[in-house]
mmCIF file of C-alpha atoms in Angstrom:
data_model
loop_
_atom_site.group_PDB
_atom_site.id
_atom_site.type_symbol
_atom_site.label_atom_id
_atom_site.label_comp_id
_atom_site.label_asym_id
_atom_site.label_seq_id
_atom_site.Cartn_x
_atom_site.Cartn_y
_atom_site.Cartn_z
ATOM 1 C CA UNK A 1 27.543 -6.934 -1.553
ATOM 2 C CA UNK A 2 25.072 -9.741 -2.138
ATOM 3 C CA UNK A 3 25.031 -13.478 -1.953
ATOM 4 C CA UNK A 4 22.764 -16.418 -2.604
ATOM 5 C CA UNK A 5 21.901 -18.654 0.323
ATOM 6 C CA UNK A 6 21.089 -22.218 -0.774
ATOM 7 C CA UNK A 7 20.094 -24.337 2.231
ATOM 8 C CA UNK A 8 18.379 -27.137 0.318
ATOM 9 C CA UNK A 9 17.719 -28.405 -3.188
ATOM 10 C CA UNK A 10 14.445 -26.486 -3.365
ATOM 11 C CA UNK A 11 14.518 -23.404 -5.623
ATOM 12 C CA UNK A 12 12.390 -21.612 -3.010
ATOM 13 C CA UNK A 13 15.314 -21.737 -0.573
ATOM 14 C CA UNK A 14 17.508 -19.719 -2.925
ATOM 15 C CA UNK A 15 17.373 -16.010 -2.293
ATOM 16 C CA UNK A 16 19.260 -12.818 -2.793
ATOM 17 C CA UNK A 17 20.541 -11.386 0.475
ATOM 18 C CA UNK A 18 20.668 -7.594 0.220
ATOM 19 C CA UNK A 19 23.331 -6.509 2.672
ATOM 20 C CA UNK A 20 22.782 -2.812 3.152
ATOM 21 C CA UNK A 21 23.320 -0.671 6.199
ATOM 22 C CA UNK A 22 20.325 1.370 5.028
ATOM 23 C CA UNK A 23 17.828 -1.453 5.420
ATOM 24 C CA UNK A 24 19.387 -4.160 7.569
ATOM 25 C CA UNK A 25 18.283 -2.640 10.885
ATOM 26 C CA UNK A 26 15.740 -0.052 9.838
ATOM 27 C CA UNK A 27 12.588 -2.160 9.953
ATOM 28 C CA UNK A 28 13.717 -3.892 13.136
ATOM 29 C CA UNK A 29 14.145 -0.511 14.837
ATOM 30 C CA UNK A 30 10.692 0.636 13.684
ATOM 31 C CA UNK A 31 8.938 -2.551 14.782
ATOM 32 C CA UNK A 32 10.708 -2.480 18.160
ATOM 33 C CA UNK A 33 9.484 1.069 18.743
ATOM 34 C CA UNK A 34 5.914 0.228 17.719
ATOM 35 C CA UNK A 35 5.916 -2.983 19.795
ATOM 36 C CA UNK A 36 6.314 -0.883 22.921
ATOM 37 C CA UNK A 37 2.919 0.672 22.137
ATOM 38 C CA UNK A 38 0.907 -2.182 20.588
ATOM 39 C CA UNK A 39 1.258 -5.947 20.248
ATOM 40 C CA UNK A 40 2.305 -6.954 16.738
ATOM 41 C CA UNK A 41 0.822 -10.281 15.672
ATOM 42 C CA UNK A 42 2.001 -12.133 12.574
ATOM 43 C CA UNK A 43 -0.722 -10.499 10.454
ATOM 44 C CA UNK A 44 -0.148 -6.985 11.780
ATOM 45 C CA UNK A 45 3.585 -7.454 11.286
ATOM 46 C CA UNK A 46 2.979 -8.304 7.603
ATOM 47 C CA UNK A 47 0.768 -5.218 7.360
ATOM 48 C CA UNK A 48 3.484 -3.091 8.954
ATOM 49 C CA UNK A 49 6.123 -4.437 6.547
ATOM 50 C CA UNK A 50 4.018 -3.278 3.616
ATOM 51 C CA UNK A 51 3.393 0.121 5.219
ATOM 52 C CA UNK A 52 7.058 0.778 6.005
ATOM 53 C CA UNK A 53 8.319 -0.406 2.633
ATOM 54 C CA UNK A 54 5.582 1.491 0.819
ATOM 55 C CA UNK A 55 6.377 4.677 2.702
ATOM 56 C CA UNK A 56 10.094 4.448 1.861
ATOM 57 C CA UNK A 57 9.305 3.759 -1.804
ATOM 58 C CA UNK A 58 6.828 6.663 -1.921
ATOM 59 C CA UNK A 59 9.743 9.116 -2.119
ATOM 60 C CA UNK A 60 10.548 7.694 -5.560
ATOM 61 C CA UNK A 61 7.066 7.380 -7.063
ATOM 62 C CA UNK A 62 5.921 9.778 -9.766
ATOM 63 C CA UNK A 63 2.996 9.901 -12.152
ATOM 64 C CA UNK A 64 4.166 9.903 -15.794
ATOM 65 C CA UNK A 65 0.932 11.660 -16.779
ATOM 66 C CA UNK A 66 1.406 14.688 -14.518
ATOM 67 C CA UNK A 67 5.135 14.508 -13.670
ATOM 68 C CA UNK A 68 4.226 14.920 -9.998
ATOM 69 C CA UNK A 69 4.852 12.759 -6.938
ATOM 70 C CA UNK A 70 2.166 10.131 -6.370
ATOM 71 C CA UNK A 71 1.312 8.053 -3.292
ATOM 72 C CA UNK A 72 1.957 4.411 -2.501
ATOM 73 C CA UNK A 73 -1.601 3.199 -1.923
ATOM 74 C CA UNK A 74 -2.822 0.383 0.338
ATOM 75 C CA UNK A 75 -6.311 -0.785 1.229
ATOM 76 C CA UNK A 76 -6.759 -2.799 4.443
ATOM 77 C CA UNK A 77 -9.851 -4.883 5.155
ATOM 78 C CA UNK A 78 -10.895 -6.919 8.184
ATOM 79 C CA UNK A 79 -12.928 -6.856 11.409
ATOM 80 C CA UNK A 80 -13.105 -3.710 13.559
ATOM 81 C CA UNK A 81 -10.401 -3.075 16.136
ATOM 82 C CA UNK A 82 -7.377 -4.763 14.544
ATOM 83 C CA UNK A 83 -5.216 -1.658 13.965
ATOM 84 C CA UNK A 84 -6.145 -1.157 10.286
ATOM 85 C CA UNK A 85 -6.313 2.617 10.678
ATOM 86 C CA UNK A 86 -4.352 2.985 13.927
ATOM 87 C CA UNK A 87 -1.127 1.287 12.814
ATOM 88 C CA UNK A 88 -0.363 3.801 10.005
ATOM 89 C CA UNK A 89 -0.869 6.658 12.481
ATOM 90 C CA UNK A 90 1.445 5.030 15.027
ATOM 91 C CA UNK A 91 4.010 4.552 12.255
ATOM 92 C CA UNK A 92 3.786 8.268 11.432
ATOM 93 C CA UNK A 93 4.395 9.152 15.075
ATOM 94 C CA UNK A 94 7.405 6.837 15.272
ATOM 95 C CA UNK A 95 8.846 8.352 12.082
ATOM 96 C CA UNK A 96 7.919 11.852 13.329
ATOM 97 C CA UNK A 97 6.355 12.854 10.024
ATOM 98 C CA UNK A 98 3.172 14.787 9.176
ATOM 99 C CA UNK A 99 0.037 12.649 8.981
ATOM 100 C CA UNK A 100 -3.709 13.016 8.546
ATOM 101 C CA UNK A 101 -6.533 10.643 9.473
ATOM 102 C CA UNK A 102 -10.202 10.996 8.599
ATOM 103 C CA UNK A 103 -13.150 8.657 9.157
ATOM 104 C CA UNK A 104 -15.627 8.701 6.303
ATOM 105 C CA UNK A 105 -19.379 8.563 6.826
ATOM 106 C CA UNK A 106 -22.508 9.724 5.082
ATOM 107 C CA UNK A 107 -22.597 12.714 7.410
ATOM 108 C CA UNK A 108 -18.916 13.698 7.153
ATOM 109 C CA UNK A 109 -17.829 16.509 4.854
ATOM 110 C CA UNK A 110 -15.545 14.534 2.554
ATOM 111 C CA UNK A 111 -15.586 17.218 -0.119
ATOM 112 C CA UNK A 112 -13.031 19.396 1.729
ATOM 113 C CA UNK A 113 -10.308 16.783 2.143
ATOM 114 C CA UNK A 114 -8.531 17.885 -1.027
ATOM 115 C CA UNK A 115 -10.047 21.278 -1.905
ATOM 116 C CA UNK A 116 -11.589 23.855 0.400
ATOM 117 C CA UNK A 117 -13.585 26.813 -0.899
ATOM 118 C CA UNK A 118 -14.432 29.906 1.107
ATOM 119 C CA UNK A 119 -15.704 33.358 0.326
ATOM 120 C CA UNK A 120 -14.682 36.716 1.684
ATOM 121 C CA UNK A 121 -15.636 40.289 1.027
ATOM 122 C CA UNK A 122 -13.157 42.711 -0.521
ATOM 123 C CA UNK A 123 -13.391 46.369 -1.459
ATOM 124 C CA UNK A 124 -13.625 47.100 -5.152
ATOM 125 C CA UNK A 125 -12.271 50.132 -7.058
ATOM 126 C CA UNK A 126 -15.491 52.038 -6.549
ATOM 127 C CA UNK A 127 -15.424 51.841 -2.769
ATOM 128 C CA UNK A 128 -17.982 49.081 -2.608
ATOM 129 C CA UNK A 129 -17.634 45.428 -1.692
ATOM 130 C CA UNK A 130 -17.508 42.312 -3.768
ATOM 131 C CA UNK A 131 -17.537 38.675 -2.817
ATOM 132 C CA UNK A 132 -14.373 36.786 -3.733
ATOM 133 C CA UNK A 133 -14.176 32.975 -3.838
ATOM 134 C CA UNK A 134 -10.906 31.595 -2.514
ATOM 135 C CA UNK A 135 -9.844 28.018 -3.240
ATOM 136 C CA UNK A 136 -7.338 26.466 -0.831
ATOM 137 C CA UNK A 137 -5.824 23.097 0.009
ATOM 138 C CA UNK A 138 -8.125 20.773 1.892
ATOM 139 C CA UNK A 139 -7.102 18.686 4.899
ATOM 140 C CA UNK A 140 -5.175 15.951 3.076
ATOM 141 C CA UNK A 141 -3.607 18.336 0.589
ATOM 142 C CA UNK A 142 -2.467 20.818 3.230
ATOM 143 C CA UNK A 143 -0.785 18.070 5.276
ATOM 144 C CA UNK A 144 0.875 16.773 2.094
ATOM 145 C CA UNK A 145 2.147 20.238 1.211
ATOM 146 C CA UNK A 146 3.414 20.719 4.769
ATOM 147 C CA UNK A 147 5.368 17.461 4.582
ATOM 148 C CA UNK A 148 6.772 18.199 1.121
ATOM 149 C CA UNK A 149 7.999 21.601 2.324
ATOM 150 C CA UNK A 150 10.142 19.692 4.843
ATOM 151 C CA UNK A 151 11.339 17.316 2.097
ATOM 152 C CA UNK A 152 9.210 14.561 3.595
ATOM 153 C CA UNK A 153 6.165 12.660 2.428
ATOM 154 C CA UNK A 154 3.169 12.196 4.749
ATOM 155 C CA UNK A 155 1.024 9.277 5.839
ATOM 156 C CA UNK A 156 -2.660 9.777 5.012
ATOM 157 C CA UNK A 157 -5.424 7.494 6.338
ATOM 158 C CA UNK A 158 -9.019 7.417 5.107
ATOM 159 C CA UNK A 159 -10.872 5.163 7.532
ATOM 160 C CA UNK A 160 -14.024 3.379 6.327
ATOM 161 C CA UNK A 161 -13.371 4.431 2.768
ATOM 162 C CA UNK A 162 -16.376 2.419 1.585
ATOM 163 C CA UNK A 163 -18.643 4.916 3.371
ATOM 164 C CA UNK A 164 -17.541 7.814 1.148
ATOM 165 C CA UNK A 165 -20.611 9.011 -0.805
ATOM 166 C CA UNK A 166 -20.278 8.148 -4.510
ATOM 167 C CA UNK A 167 -20.631 11.797 -5.545
ATOM 168 C CA UNK A 168 -17.508 12.656 -3.512
ATOM 169 C CA UNK A 169 -15.215 10.070 -5.101
ATOM 170 C CA UNK A 170 -14.145 12.186 -8.090
ATOM 171 C CA UNK A 171 -11.234 13.828 -6.250
ATOM 172 C CA UNK A 172 -10.049 10.456 -4.991
ATOM 173 C CA UNK A 173 -10.059 9.053 -8.526
ATOM 174 C CA UNK A 174 -7.667 11.857 -9.510
ATOM 175 C CA UNK A 175 -5.497 11.865 -6.398
ATOM 176 C CA UNK A 176 -4.533 8.196 -6.129
ATOM 177 C CA UNK A 177 -2.970 7.606 -9.570
ATOM 178 C CA UNK A 178 -1.831 11.161 -10.333
ATOM 179 C CA UNK A 179 -0.849 12.560 -6.930
ATOM 180 C CA UNK A 180 -2.781 15.792 -7.508
ATOM 181 C CA UNK A 181 -6.306 17.138 -7.673
ATOM 182 C CA UNK A 182 -7.046 20.082 -9.952
ATOM 183 C CA UNK A 183 -9.674 22.623 -8.975
ATOM 184 C CA UNK A 184 -11.928 24.546 -11.354
ATOM 185 C CA UNK A 185 -9.425 27.404 -11.518
ATOM 186 C CA UNK A 186 -6.558 25.096 -12.507
ATOM 187 C CA UNK A 187 -4.942 25.061 -9.095
ATOM 188 C CA UNK A 188 -3.075 21.938 -7.980
ATOM 189 C CA UNK A 189 -3.647 20.219 -4.635
ATOM 190 C CA UNK A 190 -1.095 17.456 -3.852
ATOM 191 C CA UNK A 191 -1.396 13.973 -2.400
ATOM 192 C CA UNK A 192 1.679 11.781 -2.016
ATOM 193 C CA UNK A 193 3.449 9.659 0.565
ATOM 194 C CA UNK A 194 1.622 6.621 1.951
ATOM 195 C CA UNK A 195 -2.160 6.599 1.473
ATOM 196 C CA UNK A 196 -4.139 3.954 3.372
ATOM 197 C CA UNK A 197 -7.850 3.300 2.868
ATOM 198 C CA UNK A 198 -9.469 0.968 5.411
ATOM 199 C CA UNK A 199 -12.818 -0.800 5.544
ATOM 200 C CA UNK A 200 -14.544 -3.413 7.653
ATOM 201 C CA UNK A 201 -15.104 -6.762 5.983
ATOM 202 C CA UNK A 202 -18.752 -7.445 5.244
ATOM 203 C CA UNK A 203 -18.858 -10.593 7.360
ATOM 204 C CA UNK A 204 -18.068 -8.447 10.401
ATOM 205 C CA UNK A 205 -19.994 -5.315 9.420
ATOM 206 C CA UNK A 206 -23.250 -5.678 7.448
ATOM 207 C CA UNK A 207 -23.139 -1.961 6.518
ATOM 208 C CA UNK A 208 -19.806 -2.404 4.730
ATOM 209 C CA UNK A 209 -19.832 -2.462 0.945
ATOM 210 C CA UNK A 210 -17.414 -3.248 -1.857
ATOM 211 C CA UNK A 211 -15.388 -0.402 -3.308
ATOM 212 C CA UNK A 212 -16.278 0.611 -6.864
ATOM 213 C CA UNK A 213 -14.119 -1.349 -9.297
ATOM 214 C CA UNK A 214 -12.457 1.789 -10.656
ATOM 215 C CA UNK A 215 -11.489 2.897 -7.147
ATOM 216 C CA UNK A 216 -10.257 -0.529 -6.003
ATOM 217 C CA UNK A 217 -8.041 -0.744 -9.086
ATOM 218 C CA UNK A 218 -6.305 2.488 -8.069
ATOM 219 C CA UNK A 219 -4.840 0.861 -4.947
ATOM 220 C CA UNK A 220 -1.441 -0.742 -5.477
ATOM 221 C CA UNK A 221 -1.844 -3.278 -2.688
ATOM 222 C CA UNK A 222 -4.451 -4.785 -0.410
ATOM 223 C CA UNK A 223 -4.239 -6.485 2.963
ATOM 224 C CA UNK A 224 -6.932 -8.721 4.423
ATOM 225 C CA UNK A 225 -6.856 -9.412 8.151
ATOM 226 C CA UNK A 226 -8.835 -11.550 10.596
ATOM 227 C CA UNK A 227 -9.585 -11.686 14.300
ATOM 228 C CA UNK A 228 -6.783 -12.182 16.820
ATOM 229 C CA UNK A 229 -6.059 -15.532 18.408
ATOM 230 C CA UNK A 230 -6.906 -15.835 22.134
ATOM 231 C CA UNK A 231 -3.194 -15.740 23.017
ATOM 232 C CA UNK A 232 -2.599 -12.606 20.939
ATOM 233 C CA UNK A 233 -5.726 -11.013 22.377
ATOM 234 C CA UNK A 234 -4.451 -11.503 25.942
ATOM 235 C CA UNK A 235 -1.228 -9.701 25.058
ATOM 236 C CA UNK A 236 -3.107 -6.933 23.241
ATOM 237 C CA UNK A 237 -5.294 -6.332 26.296
ATOM 238 C CA UNK A 238 -2.268 -6.269 28.595
ATOM 239 C CA UNK A 239 -0.363 -3.701 26.523
ATOM 240 C CA UNK A 240 -3.462 -1.661 25.647
ATOM 241 C CA UNK A 241 -4.624 -1.215 29.232
ATOM 242 C CA UNK A 242 -1.147 -0.478 30.597
ATOM 243 C CA UNK A 243 -0.318 2.140 27.963
ATOM 244 C CA UNK A 244 -3.692 3.853 28.435
ATOM 245 C CA UNK A 245 -2.934 4.678 32.081
ATOM 246 C CA UNK A 246 0.858 4.831 31.828
ATOM 247 C CA UNK A 247 1.743 6.537 28.520
ATOM 248 C CA UNK A 248 5.098 5.534 27.112
ATOM 249 C CA UNK A 249 7.627 7.638 25.275
ATOM 250 C CA UNK A 250 7.999 6.894 21.585
ATOM 251 C CA UNK A 251 11.423 5.960 20.299
ATOM 252 C CA UNK A 252 11.705 7.984 17.104
ATOM 253 C CA UNK A 253 13.216 6.446 13.998
ATOM 254 C CA UNK A 254 14.317 8.455 10.965
ATOM 255 C CA UNK A 255 14.285 7.192 7.389
ATOM 256 C CA UNK A 256 17.797 7.827 6.015
ATOM 257 C CA UNK A 257 18.171 9.077 2.465
ATOM 258 C CA UNK A 258 20.283 6.017 1.739
ATOM 259 C CA UNK A 259 17.235 3.804 2.387
ATOM 260 C CA UNK A 260 15.248 5.802 -0.161
ATOM 261 C CA UNK A 261 18.021 5.346 -2.714
ATOM 262 C CA UNK A 262 18.211 1.653 -1.858
ATOM 263 C CA UNK A 263 14.481 1.212 -2.505
ATOM 264 C CA UNK A 264 14.826 2.872 -5.908
ATOM 265 C CA UNK A 265 17.835 0.734 -6.771
ATOM 266 C CA UNK A 266 16.078 -2.470 -5.695
ATOM 267 C CA UNK A 267 13.130 -1.673 -7.961
ATOM 268 C CA UNK A 268 15.123 -0.622 -11.021
ATOM 269 C CA UNK A 269 18.262 -2.790 -10.754
ATOM 270 C CA UNK A 270 17.257 -5.970 -8.918
ATOM 271 C CA UNK A 271 13.572 -6.531 -9.700
ATOM 272 C CA UNK A 272 12.597 -4.901 -12.989
ATOM 273 C CA UNK A 273 15.416 -6.488 -15.088
ATOM 274 C CA UNK A 274 14.518 -9.971 -13.803
ATOM 275 C CA UNK A 275 12.913 -11.787 -16.756
ATOM 276 C CA UNK A 276 11.375 -14.480 -14.572
ATOM 277 C CA UNK A 277 9.666 -11.926 -12.321
ATOM 278 C CA UNK A 278 8.316 -10.019 -15.321
ATOM 279 C CA UNK A 279 6.975 -13.220 -16.874
ATOM 280 C CA UNK A 280 5.548 -14.336 -13.535
ATOM 281 C CA UNK A 281 3.629 -11.113 -12.877
ATOM 282 C CA UNK A 282 2.389 -10.748 -16.462
ATOM 283 C CA UNK A 283 1.536 -14.434 -16.723
ATOM 284 C CA UNK A 284 -0.437 -14.580 -13.471
ATOM 285 C CA UNK A 285 -2.487 -11.590 -14.587
ATOM 286 C CA UNK A 286 -3.032 -13.182 -18.001
ATOM 287 C CA UNK A 287 -4.327 -16.385 -16.373
ATOM 288 C CA UNK A 288 -6.891 -14.396 -14.375
ATOM 289 C CA UNK A 289 -7.821 -12.395 -17.482
ATOM 290 C CA UNK A 290 -8.345 -15.574 -19.509
ATOM 291 C CA UNK A 291 -5.681 -14.803 -22.129
ATOM 292 C CA UNK A 292 -2.972 -17.285 -21.075
ATOM 293 C CA UNK A 293 -2.466 -19.995 -23.704
ATOM 294 C CA UNK A 294 -2.599 -23.085 -21.522
ATOM 295 C CA UNK A 295 -5.338 -25.644 -20.852
ATOM 296 C CA UNK A 296 -4.999 -25.446 -17.069
ATOM 297 C CA UNK A 297 -4.997 -21.656 -17.241
ATOM 298 C CA UNK A 298 -8.270 -21.717 -19.157
ATOM 299 C CA UNK A 299 -9.850 -23.874 -16.441
ATOM 300 C CA UNK A 300 -8.705 -21.404 -13.789
ATOM 301 C CA UNK A 301 -10.073 -18.486 -15.828
ATOM 302 C CA UNK A 302 -13.543 -20.059 -15.800
ATOM 303 C CA UNK A 303 -13.644 -19.549 -12.027
ATOM 304 C CA UNK A 304 -13.054 -15.773 -12.341
ATOM 305 C CA UNK A 305 -16.220 -13.693 -12.454
ATOM 306 C CA UNK A 306 -14.762 -10.160 -12.635
ATOM 307 C CA UNK A 307 -11.369 -9.972 -14.332
ATOM 308 C CA UNK A 308 -8.504 -7.716 -13.176
ATOM 309 C CA UNK A 309 -7.185 -4.841 -15.265
ATOM 310 C CA UNK A 310 -3.607 -4.542 -16.466
ATOM 311 C CA UNK A 311 -2.575 -2.038 -13.770
ATOM 312 C CA UNK A 312 -2.132 -4.910 -11.297
ATOM 313 C CA UNK A 313 0.945 -6.370 -13.018
ATOM 314 C CA UNK A 314 2.809 -3.053 -12.829
ATOM 315 C CA UNK A 315 1.768 -2.403 -9.233
ATOM 316 C CA UNK A 316 3.109 -5.834 -8.256
ATOM 317 C CA UNK A 317 6.620 -4.507 -8.957
ATOM 318 C CA UNK A 318 6.113 -1.603 -6.539
ATOM 319 C CA UNK A 319 4.713 -3.947 -3.901
ATOM 320 C CA UNK A 320 7.616 -6.364 -4.282
ATOM 321 C CA UNK A 321 10.149 -3.536 -3.990
ATOM 322 C CA UNK A 322 8.404 -2.332 -0.816
ATOM 323 C CA UNK A 323 8.654 -5.809 0.710
ATOM 324 C CA UNK A 324 12.263 -6.384 -0.339
ATOM 325 C CA UNK A 325 13.483 -3.110 1.151
ATOM 326 C CA UNK A 326 12.244 -4.106 4.634
ATOM 327 C CA UNK A 327 12.976 -7.841 4.419
ATOM 328 C CA UNK A 328 16.511 -7.427 3.084
ATOM 329 C CA UNK A 329 16.252 -10.267 0.584
ATOM 330 C CA UNK A 330 14.485 -11.319 -2.598
ATOM 331 C CA UNK A 331 13.105 -14.823 -3.029
ATOM 332 C CA UNK A 332 10.250 -16.699 -4.653
ATOM 333 C CA UNK A 333 7.997 -16.607 -1.589
ATOM 334 C CA UNK A 334 8.237 -12.815 -1.535
ATOM 335 C CA UNK A 335 7.336 -12.675 -5.243
ATOM 336 C CA UNK A 336 4.167 -14.715 -4.634
ATOM 337 C CA UNK A 337 3.267 -12.581 -1.626
ATOM 338 C CA UNK A 338 3.564 -9.459 -3.778
ATOM 339 C CA UNK A 339 1.221 -11.031 -6.346
ATOM 340 C CA UNK A 340 -1.440 -11.611 -3.681
ATOM 341 C CA UNK A 341 -1.154 -8.069 -2.305
ATOM 342 C CA UNK A 342 -1.338 -6.561 -5.802
ATOM 343 C CA UNK A 343 -4.175 -8.657 -7.269
ATOM 344 C CA UNK A 344 -6.511 -9.765 -4.471
ATOM 345 C CA UNK A 345 -8.701 -6.639 -4.569
ATOM 346 C CA UNK A 346 -8.860 -6.414 -8.368
ATOM 347 C CA UNK A 347 -11.034 -9.409 -9.281
ATOM 348 C CA UNK A 348 -13.908 -11.586 -8.080
ATOM 349 C CA UNK A 349 -14.482 -15.332 -8.313
ATOM 350 C CA UNK A 350 -17.612 -17.378 -8.882
ATOM 351 C CA UNK A 351 -19.677 -18.383 -5.860
ATOM 352 C CA UNK A 352 -18.097 -21.077 -3.717
ATOM 353 C CA UNK A 353 -14.507 -20.463 -4.832
ATOM 354 C CA UNK A 354 -11.734 -19.058 -2.641
ATOM 355 C CA UNK A 355 -9.959 -16.051 -4.107
ATOM 356 C CA UNK A 356 -6.616 -16.786 -2.438
ATOM 357 C CA UNK A 357 -6.603 -20.322 -3.839
ATOM 358 C CA UNK A 358 -7.345 -18.968 -7.316
ATOM 359 C CA UNK A 359 -4.366 -16.584 -7.098
ATOM 360 C CA UNK A 360 -2.139 -19.444 -5.918
ATOM 361 C CA UNK A 361 -3.258 -21.642 -8.820
ATOM 362 C CA UNK A 362 -2.772 -18.834 -11.337
ATOM 363 C CA UNK A 363 0.732 -18.122 -10.029
ATOM 364 C CA UNK A 364 1.559 -21.834 -10.066
ATOM 365 C CA UNK A 365 0.461 -22.029 -13.679
ATOM 366 C CA UNK A 366 2.290 -18.914 -14.866
ATOM 367 C CA UNK A 367 5.391 -18.906 -12.666
ATOM 368 C CA UNK A 368 6.320 -22.511 -11.973
ATOM 369 C CA UNK A 369 4.921 -25.020 -14.425
ATOM 370 C CA UNK A 370 6.117 -23.301 -17.597
ATOM 371 C CA UNK A 371 9.485 -22.267 -16.149
ATOM 372 C CA UNK A 372 10.585 -25.553 -14.640
ATOM 373 C CA UNK A 373 14.105 -24.465 -13.704
ATOM 374 C CA UNK A 374 14.888 -22.567 -10.504
ATOM 375 C CA UNK A 375 13.071 -19.285 -10.564
ATOM 376 C CA UNK A 376 16.044 -17.037 -9.934
ATOM 377 C CA UNK A 377 19.641 -17.246 -11.078
ATOM 378 C CA UNK A 378 22.591 -15.269 -9.755
ATOM 379 C CA UNK A 379 24.402 -13.133 -12.282
ATOM 380 C CA UNK A 380 26.908 -10.365 -11.576
ATOM 381 C CA UNK A 381 25.995 -10.500 -7.897
ATOM 382 C CA UNK A 382 22.266 -9.950 -8.316
ATOM 383 C CA UNK A 383 19.326 -11.890 -9.703
ATOM 384 C CA UNK A 384 18.614 -11.117 -13.333
#
């Protein structure tokens, strides 16, 4: 069942309510469990929504190039100590699923996260010994394989991803879009589920650096966070200190298979067929790329220094599906939020301009001004 709620004359008040037992209480149960361990502010709650929805959708994601499962990928940026890397781990504990977390540095051995090589001696036919090289799953790949064996997908966290030495990025370039890394002997080492890469924003950490463009473009979504308000900080201190001396039991929450099916249906039946959403995503990207045939769009394009690639428009659909499955509805505000998550990390603006404002202007140009009429219409019970 579905219905449109129209509380005012504004098109933005019209939305599709997705009434499903699979999703109606699921996110609420997860957030309630996590709230007993950490204080969820408005920004961390938005982050958690993307993580939960992305994890559920990860069961349905495959790479067309390799026909293997691929991860839902998120990069989180902000000051230190705001749960960027901790929240995905807490989510994994609440869901009781395999997870792996690794903090990158110049000294850390990043090369063994996907592939591990070791040698051992073995007797040969002549009674002597020979050295045999054995190639095995690395840390991330072994946890992924463990989860897949249980018909689950894992949560993988690479903290301070910007500190990974450039020479060690090759495996990551393969793993994020394709879900596998191939070794020199042709062996396959998997990576799927939810993959989160975190980094400190440069204004808070002078050693932080931008991700290479090719790597940033391989993340489906990005989240940018700031410092807590004084009121939130008081609550964070209260919960943090109390749980450190009085550990609390975790209320486990399982992801039902019906929620996984619901996420797939939302993507393929409710979002992808929607002509307005397709035009909105493609048009916003075209404005930022400088190919949108409109005088205002051309003025916006002049403010873009590094232009986004085409992958962002497709990833916006995955991001929107992840948000809809936890929110339980589809409306225009959620569409614009998906655009920001999917495009923010894929382009740069000229000095003095605000990237968020540029995305808003591009979306206004592509999604509202040329469409005029209400963005979404009800047809056969769902938006088309």
